[in-house]
Amino acid sequence: MATLQLDGVSLHYEEAGQGIPVLLLHGLGSSGSDWEWVVPKLANGYRLIVPDARGHGRSSKPPGAYGVPLFARDIAGLCDALGLTRVHVVGLSMGGMMGFQLALDRPELVRSLVIVNSGPEVVARTLKRKFEFTVRRVLLRLMGPRGLAKMLAPRLFPKPEQAALRERVLTGISANDPSAYRRATLGLLGWSVMGRLSDIRCPVLAVHSERDYTPLSAKQAYVDLLPHARLHVLTDSGHAAPLDQPGPLTDAVEDFLRSVDAGTAQGSALGA
């Protein structure tokens, strides 16, 4: 493990493996531990860099507003400090949003994108979505991270045999600094790069879990706007795919990265 001081923030990250660099970016309220069951296999052929975003995990939690552009700028600074160029970026949920932002802000840095259960915007375009956003803000303010975790854990891992995973989520989210978690959550709301997707020229793999919060059609809609993208479906999986289906997810990511490195990445296609 290592820590980098960058523009007033201390970023914690871990590394494993050797080869072409791959960034593994975690979700909201989590940390690089999202990827602990993916790292061992993927490290066989790649150099993995697994950071904790500002306000998360073992990185510092400075005051001020957070947001996707700021998170992405931190990660770009980390890459620059480590001398990384042309990196594969794999992002879960909020990490996927950071991946989109990186590909637009620093296109020369991003070799490819893998977007896991995420999308290019967090915008309330319907009354239902506006209600969901309002409820989330109110619950977070009233109940804090632990209260929200108690509601999220059963949705993420609904099976009886997933009790250990539910406890893992409860423990992990509860450990968040309440202020940092609230600011990170608010920083996502309203973010969008939907109108700029045609500017992303690198290959993209969008991964959809069949029990994700958003439907397959939502992923297909943005995949259709990307010049070089395809869609892969994970069966028997929820939003936290690196935890409930680490093997199939790693296989899909590894196949895609190797196809990019070999120059054989294909366009839109639905995989299962």
Coordinates of C-alpha atoms in Angstrom, one line a residue:
M1 CA 0.0 0.0 0.0
A2 CA 1.1 3.6 -0.6
T3 CA 0.0 7.2 -0.1
L4 CA 0.5 10.1 -2.5
Q5 CA 0.2 13.8 -1.4
L6 CA -1.6 15.6 -4.3
D7 CA -3.0 19.1 -4.2
G8 CA -3.9 19.1 -0.6
V9 CA -5.3 15.6 -0.5
S10 CA -3.7 12.4 0.6
L11 CA -4.7 9.5 -1.8
H12 CA -4.2 6.0 -0.7
Y13 CA -3.7 3.3 -3.3
E14 CA -2.5 -0.3 -3.7
E15 CA -0.6 -1.9 -6.5
A16 CA -0.3 -5.5 -7.7
G17 CA 1.1 -7.3 -10.8
Q18 CA 3.1 -6.1 -13.7
G19 CA 2.4 -5.1 -17.3
I20 CA 0.0 -2.6 -18.9
P21 CA -1.5 -0.5 -16.1
V22 CA -5.1 -0.9 -15.1
L23 CA -7.0 1.4 -12.8
L24 CA -9.7 -0.2 -10.6
L25 CA -12.1 2.5 -9.3
H26 CA -14.6 1.8 -6.6
G27 CA -18.2 2.8 -5.9
L28 CA -19.7 5.5 -3.6
G29 CA -19.1 5.0 0.1
S30 CA -16.7 2.2 -0.5
S31 CA -13.0 1.8 -1.2
G32 CA -10.5 -0.2 -3.3
S33 CA -11.5 -3.2 -1.3
D34 CA -14.4 -3.5 -3.8
W35 CA -11.9 -5.2 -6.0
E36 CA -10.1 -7.6 -3.6
W37 CA -11.5 -10.7 -5.2
V38 CA -10.8 -9.5 -8.7
V39 CA -7.2 -8.4 -8.1
P40 CA -5.5 -11.8 -7.7
K41 CA -6.4 -13.1 -11.1
L42 CA -6.2 -9.9 -13.0
A43 CA -2.7 -9.2 -11.6
N44 CA -1.4 -12.2 -13.5
G45 CA -1.1 -10.1 -16.6
Y46 CA -1.5 -6.5 -15.7
R47 CA -0.2 -3.8 -13.3
L48 CA -3.1 -2.9 -11.1
I49 CA -3.5 0.4 -9.4
V50 CA -6.4 0.4 -6.9
P51 CA -7.0 3.9 -5.3
D52 CA -9.4 5.1 -2.6
A53 CA -11.1 8.2 -3.9
R54 CA -11.0 11.5 -2.0
G55 CA -13.3 11.2 1.0
H56 CA -13.3 7.4 0.9
G57 CA -11.4 4.6 2.6
R58 CA -7.9 5.5 3.7
S59 CA -7.6 8.6 1.6
S60 CA -8.0 12.0 3.3
K61 CA -11.4 13.7 3.7
P62 CA -10.8 17.4 3.1
P63 CA -13.6 19.9 3.5
G64 CA -15.4 21.4 0.5
A65 CA -17.7 20.2 -2.3
Y66 CA -17.0 16.8 -3.9
G67 CA -18.0 15.7 -7.4
V68 CA -17.2 13.4 -10.3
P69 CA -14.9 15.9 -12.1
L70 CA -12.9 16.4 -8.9
F71 CA -12.6 12.7 -8.2
A72 CA -11.4 12.2 -11.8
R73 CA -8.9 15.0 -11.6
D74 CA -7.4 13.3 -8.4
I75 CA -7.1 10.0 -10.3
A76 CA -5.5 11.7 -13.3
G77 CA -3.0 13.4 -10.9
L78 CA -2.2 10.0 -9.4
C79 CA -1.5 8.6 -12.8
D80 CA 0.7 11.5 -13.7
A81 CA 2.6 11.2 -10.5
L82 CA 3.2 7.5 -11.1
G83 CA 4.2 8.1 -14.7
L84 CA 1.3 6.1 -16.1
T85 CA 0.2 6.5 -19.6
R86 CA -2.5 4.8 -21.7
V87 CA -4.2 3.0 -18.8
H88 CA -7.2 0.7 -18.9
V89 CA -9.8 2.1 -16.6
V90 CA -12.3 -0.2 -14.9
G91 CA -15.0 1.5 -12.7
L92 CA -17.8 0.2 -10.6
S93 CA -20.8 2.5 -10.1
M94 CA -19.3 5.9 -9.1
G95 CA -16.0 4.6 -10.4
G96 CA -17.6 4.1 -13.8
M97 CA -18.6 7.8 -13.7
M98 CA -15.1 8.7 -12.9
G99 CA -14.0 6.6 -15.9
F100 CA -16.3 8.5 -18.3
Q101 CA -15.0 11.8 -16.9
L102 CA -11.4 10.7 -17.3
A103 CA -11.9 9.6 -20.9
L104 CA -13.3 13.0 -21.7
D105 CA -11.0 15.2 -19.7
R106 CA -7.8 13.2 -20.4
P107 CA -8.4 11.1 -23.5
E108 CA -4.7 10.6 -24.1
L109 CA -4.5 8.9 -20.7
V110 CA -7.3 6.3 -21.2
R111 CA -6.6 3.2 -23.2
S112 CA -10.0 1.6 -22.7
L113 CA -13.0 1.8 -20.4
V114 CA -14.9 -0.9 -18.5
I115 CA -18.1 0.5 -17.0
V116 CA -19.6 -1.8 -14.4
N117 CA -23.2 -1.1 -13.4
S118 CA -22.9 2.6 -14.1
G119 CA -23.8 5.3 -16.6
P120 CA -22.8 8.7 -18.0
E121 CA -25.2 10.7 -15.8
V122 CA -27.1 11.0 -12.5
V123 CA -29.9 13.2 -13.5
A124 CA -33.5 13.1 -12.4
R125 CA -35.4 13.1 -15.7
T126 CA -38.7 11.7 -14.3
L127 CA -40.8 12.4 -11.3
K128 CA -40.0 8.9 -9.9
R129 CA -36.3 9.6 -10.2
K130 CA -36.7 13.0 -8.5
F131 CA -38.5 11.3 -5.7
E132 CA -35.8 8.7 -5.3
F133 CA -33.1 11.4 -5.1
T134 CA -35.1 13.3 -2.5
V135 CA -35.6 10.3 -0.4
R136 CA -31.9 9.4 -0.5
R137 CA -30.9 12.9 0.6
V138 CA -33.4 12.9 3.4
L139 CA -32.5 9.4 4.6
L140 CA -28.8 10.2 4.5
R141 CA -29.3 13.4 6.6
L142 CA -31.6 11.7 9.1
M143 CA -30.0 8.2 9.4
G144 CA -26.4 8.7 8.4
P145 CA -24.2 6.1 6.6
R146 CA -25.1 3.2 8.9
G147 CA -28.9 3.8 8.6
L148 CA -28.6 3.9 4.8
A149 CA -26.4 0.8 4.8
K150 CA -29.1 -1.1 6.6
M151 CA -31.4 -0.4 3.8
L152 CA -28.9 -0.9 1.0
A153 CA -27.4 -4.2 2.1
P154 CA -30.5 -6.4 1.5
R155 CA -31.0 -4.9 -1.9
L156 CA -27.4 -5.5 -2.9
F157 CA -27.3 -9.1 -1.5
P158 CA -30.9 -10.5 -1.2
K159 CA -30.1 -14.2 -0.9
P160 CA -30.0 -16.0 2.4
E161 CA -26.5 -17.4 1.7
Q162 CA -25.2 -13.8 1.2
A163 CA -25.4 -12.8 4.9
A164 CA -21.6 -12.3 5.1
L165 CA -21.8 -9.9 2.1
R166 CA -24.6 -8.0 3.7
E167 CA -22.6 -7.6 6.9
R168 CA -19.6 -6.5 4.8
V169 CA -21.6 -3.7 3.2
L170 CA -23.1 -2.7 6.6
T171 CA -19.6 -2.5 8.2
G172 CA -18.0 -0.8 5.2
I173 CA -20.6 1.9 4.6
S174 CA -21.0 2.6 8.4
A175 CA -17.3 3.3 8.6
N176 CA -17.7 6.4 6.3
D177 CA -17.1 9.8 7.7
P178 CA -20.7 11.2 7.6
S179 CA -19.8 14.6 6.2
A180 CA -17.6 13.2 3.5
Y181 CA -20.2 10.6 2.5
R182 CA -22.9 13.2 2.3
R183 CA -20.8 15.5 0.2
A184 CA -19.8 12.7 -2.1
T185 CA -23.4 11.7 -2.6
L186 CA -24.6 15.2 -3.3
G187 CA -21.7 15.7 -5.7
L188 CA -23.0 12.9 -7.9
L189 CA -26.5 14.3 -8.3
G190 CA -27.0 16.3 -11.5
W191 CA -23.7 15.2 -13.0
S192 CA -23.9 14.3 -16.7
V193 CA -21.6 13.8 -19.7
M194 CA -24.4 12.2 -21.8
G195 CA -24.1 14.8 -24.5
R196 CA -20.4 14.2 -24.9
L197 CA -20.3 10.5 -25.4
S198 CA -19.5 10.6 -29.1
D199 CA -16.2 12.3 -28.1
I200 CA -15.1 9.1 -26.3
R201 CA -12.9 7.3 -28.9
C202 CA -11.4 4.5 -26.9
P203 CA -13.0 1.0 -26.7
V204 CA -15.7 0.6 -24.0
L205 CA -17.1 -2.4 -22.4
A206 CA -20.3 -1.8 -20.4
V207 CA -21.2 -4.5 -17.9
H208 CA -24.7 -5.0 -16.7
S209 CA -25.8 -7.2 -13.8
E210 CA -29.3 -8.6 -14.3
R211 CA -30.4 -7.4 -10.8
D212 CA -28.8 -3.9 -11.1
Y213 CA -30.7 -0.8 -10.0
T214 CA -31.0 0.4 -13.6
P215 CA -32.3 -1.8 -16.4
L216 CA -30.4 -3.3 -19.3
S217 CA -32.1 -0.9 -21.7
A218 CA -30.5 2.1 -19.9
K219 CA -27.1 0.7 -20.6
Q220 CA -27.9 -0.2 -24.2
A221 CA -29.1 3.3 -24.8
Y222 CA -25.7 4.9 -23.8
V223 CA -23.7 2.1 -25.5
D224 CA -25.5 3.0 -28.7
L225 CA -24.1 6.5 -28.4
L226 CA -20.5 5.4 -28.0
P227 CA -18.4 4.9 -31.2
H228 CA -16.6 1.8 -30.0
A229 CA -18.6 0.0 -27.3
R230 CA -20.2 -3.3 -26.5
L231 CA -22.4 -4.6 -23.7
H232 CA -21.9 -7.7 -21.5
V233 CA -24.5 -9.1 -19.1
L234 CA -23.7 -10.9 -15.9
T235 CA -26.3 -13.4 -14.8
D236 CA -27.3 -13.9 -11.2
S237 CA -25.6 -10.7 -10.1
G238 CA -26.6 -7.5 -8.4
H239 CA -25.1 -4.0 -8.4
A240 CA -21.9 -5.0 -6.5
A241 CA -20.7 -7.4 -9.2
P242 CA -17.1 -7.6 -8.0
L243 CA -18.3 -9.1 -4.8
D244 CA -21.2 -11.4 -5.8
Q245 CA -19.7 -12.5 -9.2
P246 CA -16.0 -11.8 -9.1
G247 CA -15.0 -14.8 -11.3
P248 CA -17.4 -14.1 -14.3
L249 CA -16.7 -10.3 -14.0
T250 CA -12.9 -10.8 -14.0
D251 CA -13.2 -13.2 -17.0
A252 CA -15.2 -10.6 -19.0
V253 CA -12.8 -7.8 -18.1
E254 CA -9.7 -9.8 -18.9
D255 CA -11.1 -10.9 -22.3
F256 CA -11.9 -7.3 -23.2
L257 CA -8.6 -5.9 -22.1
R258 CA -6.7 -8.6 -24.1
S259 CA -8.8 -7.9 -27.1
V260 CA -8.0 -4.2 -26.8
D261 CA -4.3 -4.9 -26.4
A262 CA -4.4 -7.2 -29.4
G263 CA -6.2 -4.6 -31.5
T264 CA -9.3 -6.8 -31.9
A265 CA -11.9 -5.1 -29.7
Q266 CA -15.2 -5.2 -31.5
G267 CA -18.2 -2.8 -31.7
S268 CA -21.6 -3.1 -30.0
A269 CA -22.6 -6.7 -29.1
L270 CA -24.6 -8.2 -26.3
G271 CA -22.9 -10.9 -24.3
A272 CA -24.2 -13.2 -21.6

